[in-house]
Short mmCIF file of C-alpha atoms in Angstrom, two decimals:
data_model
loop_
_atom_site.label_atom_id
_atom_site.label_comp_id
_atom_site.label_asym_id
_atom_site.label_seq_id
_atom_site.Cartn_x
_atom_site.Cartn_y
_atom_site.Cartn_z
CA MET V 116 160.30 114.05 252.22
CA GLY V 117 159.55 112.32 255.50
CA THR V 118 160.28 109.19 257.42
CA PRO V 119 159.97 105.77 255.80
CA GLY V 120 156.84 105.08 257.90
CA GLU V 121 155.14 108.23 256.59
CA ARG V 122 156.01 107.26 253.01
CA LYS V 123 154.49 103.82 253.45
CA ALA V 124 151.30 105.32 254.96
CA LEU V 125 150.93 107.78 252.06
CA LEU V 126 151.52 104.99 249.54
CA PHE V 127 148.86 102.84 251.24
CA LEU V 128 146.28 105.69 251.29
CA GLY V 129 146.98 106.47 247.62
CA ALA V 130 146.48 102.83 246.66
CA VAL V 131 143.16 102.66 248.58
CA LEU V 132 141.93 105.84 246.87
CA ILE V 133 142.87 104.58 243.41
CA LEU V 134 141.30 101.19 244.05
CA GLY V 135 138.06 102.80 245.33
CA ALA V 136 137.86 105.10 242.32
CA GLY V 137 138.40 102.13 240.01
CA VAL V 138 135.53 100.21 241.63
CA ARG V 139 133.20 103.22 241.27
CA VAL V 140 134.10 103.63 237.60
CA ALA V 141 133.54 99.91 236.95
CA ARG V 142 130.09 100.01 238.62
CA ALA V 143 129.12 103.13 236.70
CA VAL V 144 130.11 101.55 233.38
CA THR V 145 128.33 98.24 233.98
CA GLY V 146 125.27 99.88 235.56
CA LYS V 147 124.95 97.19 238.17
CA SER V 148 123.53 98.12 241.52
CA GLU V 149 124.16 95.93 244.50
CA LEU V 150 121.26 97.20 246.63
CA THR V 151 119.23 94.59 248.38
CA PRO V 152 115.42 94.81 248.34
CA ALA V 153 115.51 95.83 252.02
CA ALA V 154 117.95 98.67 251.26
CA LYS V 155 115.80 99.83 248.34
CA SER V 156 112.65 99.96 250.50
CA ALA V 157 114.55 101.85 253.22
CA ILE V 158 115.64 104.46 250.67
CA GLU V 159 112.06 104.77 249.37
CA ARG V 160 110.78 105.36 252.93
CA GLN V 161 113.36 108.08 253.47
CA ILE V 162 112.46 109.79 250.20
CA ASN V 163 108.74 109.67 251.08
CA THR V 164 109.44 111.12 254.53
CA VAL V 165 111.44 114.00 253.06
CA ASP V 166 108.77 114.69 250.44
CA SER V 167 106.07 114.64 253.13
CA ALA V 168 108.02 117.06 255.31
CA ARG V 169 108.54 119.41 252.38
CA LYS V 170 104.86 119.26 251.52
CA HIS V 171 103.80 120.18 255.06
CA GLY V 172 106.50 122.81 255.53
CA LYS V 173 108.29 121.13 258.41
CA LYS V 174 111.95 121.93 258.79
CA LYS V 175 114.31 119.27 260.04
CA GLY V 176 116.35 120.22 263.08
CA LYS V 177 114.49 123.40 263.90
CA LYS V 178 112.85 123.52 267.26
CA LYS V 179 109.46 125.04 267.67
CA ARG V 180 109.66 128.42 269.38
CA GLU V 181 107.96 128.59 272.69
CA PRO V 182 105.47 131.44 272.87
CA LYS V 183 106.29 134.37 275.13
CA PRO V 184 104.40 134.37 278.40
CA GLU V 185 101.40 136.62 278.02
CA VAL V 186 101.31 139.84 280.01
CA VAL V 187 97.86 140.59 281.31
CA VAL V 188 97.21 144.12 280.15
CA PRO V 189 94.26 146.16 281.35
CA ALA V 190 92.27 148.16 278.79
CA ILE V 191 93.63 151.42 280.24
CA ILE V 192 97.12 151.51 281.71
CA ASP V 193 97.92 153.58 284.80
CA MET V 194 101.31 155.11 283.98
CA ASP V 195 101.97 155.88 287.64
CA ILE V 196 102.01 152.20 288.69
CA ALA V 197 102.33 150.10 285.48
CA THR V 198 105.24 147.73 284.88
CA ALA V 199 107.59 148.14 281.93
CA GLU V 200 105.98 145.10 280.24
CA GLN V 201 102.53 146.68 280.50
CA ILE V 202 103.78 150.05 279.23
CA GLU V 203 105.47 148.29 276.31
CA THR V 204 102.08 147.09 275.05
CA LEU V 205 101.07 150.66 274.22
CA ARG V 206 101.24 151.73 270.58
CA GLY V 207 104.54 153.40 269.77
CA ILE V 208 106.38 152.34 272.94
CA GLY V 209 109.14 149.77 272.72
CA PRO V 210 111.17 148.05 275.44
CA ALA V 211 113.81 150.79 275.73
CA LEU V 212 111.28 153.61 276.09
CA ALA V 213 109.19 151.59 278.56
CA GLN V 214 112.31 151.10 280.71
CA ARG V 215 113.07 154.86 280.51
CA ILE V 216 109.53 155.70 281.60
CA VAL V 217 109.74 153.36 284.62
CA ALA V 218 113.23 154.63 285.54
CA ASP V 219 112.07 158.26 285.35
CA ARG V 220 109.00 157.51 287.46
CA ASP V 221 111.11 155.67 290.04
CA SER V 222 113.63 158.51 290.35
CA LEU V 223 111.41 161.60 290.02
CA GLY V 224 108.08 160.33 291.30
CA PRO V 225 104.71 159.69 289.66
CA PHE V 226 103.71 161.59 286.56
CA GLY V 227 100.16 162.56 287.47
CA SER V 228 99.42 163.97 284.01
CA MET V 229 100.23 163.60 280.34
CA ALA V 230 102.25 166.83 280.47
CA GLU V 231 104.52 165.38 283.14
CA LEU V 232 104.89 162.12 281.19
CA GLN V 233 106.43 164.18 278.41
CA ARG V 234 109.44 164.91 280.66
CA VAL V 235 110.73 161.47 279.61
CA LYS V 236 113.10 161.62 276.65
CA GLY V 237 111.30 160.07 273.68
CA VAL V 238 107.78 160.97 274.79
CA GLY V 239 106.74 164.02 272.83
CA PRO V 240 103.43 165.58 271.83
CA ARG V 241 102.89 163.09 268.99
CA LEU V 242 103.33 159.99 271.13
CA ALA V 243 101.32 161.59 273.94
CA ALA V 244 98.42 162.18 271.53
CA LYS V 245 98.70 158.59 270.28
CA ILE V 246 98.47 156.98 273.73
CA ASP V 247 96.24 159.57 275.41
CA SER V 248 93.06 157.46 275.22
CA THR V 249 94.74 154.32 276.62
CA VAL V 250 96.52 155.73 279.69
CA THR V 251 95.52 157.21 283.00
CA PHE V 252 97.32 158.69 286.00
CA SER V 253 96.21 157.78 289.52
CA LEU V 254 98.82 159.48 291.69
CA LEU V 255 99.61 163.10 292.30
CA PRO V 256 102.81 164.33 290.71
CA ARG V 257 105.73 165.39 292.86
CA PRO V 258 105.73 169.20 293.18
CA SER V 259 108.34 170.76 290.96
CA THR V 260 110.36 173.80 292.10
CA THR V 261 110.25 175.25 288.60
CA GLU V 262 106.46 174.98 288.52
CA THR V 263 105.98 176.88 291.79
CA ALA V 264 108.34 179.62 290.66
CA ARG V 265 106.42 179.99 287.39
CA SER V 266 103.00 179.97 289.02
CA SER V 267 103.84 182.52 291.73
CA GLY V 268 104.59 185.22 289.17
CA PRO V 269 107.65 187.44 288.78
CA LEU V 270 110.03 187.83 291.67
CA PRO V 271 109.69 191.05 293.68
CA GLY V 272 111.77 193.92 292.36
CA ARG V 273 111.91 192.54 288.85
CA ARG V 274 109.98 193.86 285.91
CA LYS V 275 107.86 191.63 283.77
CA PRO V 276 109.61 190.90 280.44
CA ARG V 277 108.14 192.68 277.44
CA ARG V 278 106.67 190.82 274.53
CA GLY V 279 106.98 192.45 271.15
CA ARG V 280 107.68 196.14 270.48
CA THR V 281 105.94 199.03 272.19
#
C-alpha cells in the first residue's frame, strides 16, 4: 500500500478533510455567520462593482482592441501604382486578391486598362464592372506578343478560318 510515511500523510489529510466538512455542516445547521462588518461591506462593494460592470457591458479581463491604422485611400484608385492595402479597399476585393493583383503587376507590368486587369485570376467581368467607376490606369501596358499577332492579321500563306457553313 505504500511506505509508513505515506500512510501517515494520507491519514492526516483524511482527518483534515473530515474535520473541515464537520465544521461546515455545523455552521450550516446553526446558521451562524462569522463575517465581520468590514468583510460584509467588502463583499457588498464587490457585488456592486460586478453589477455595475454587467449593466454597462464591460467584460473583465478583455483588453480593448486597438483600431487598425487607417489607410488613406483616394476616391479613385490607380491600379497601376496602388498598394495592396489601397486595392483591398475596393468593393469585392479581399487581401488575397489584392496581393495577386500587385504580384501580377510587378511581374508582368502595368495593366493600362480594365481588360488587362482581368488577366489576374479572380478578376472577371463581374468584378471589373463593379469596380470600373472607382479605378483608373495611368501607365501604358506592356506590349503582349499575342496581341500583336492578333492585330496584324493572319500569317502569310494561311487561309482565314471559316465561320459557319457556306
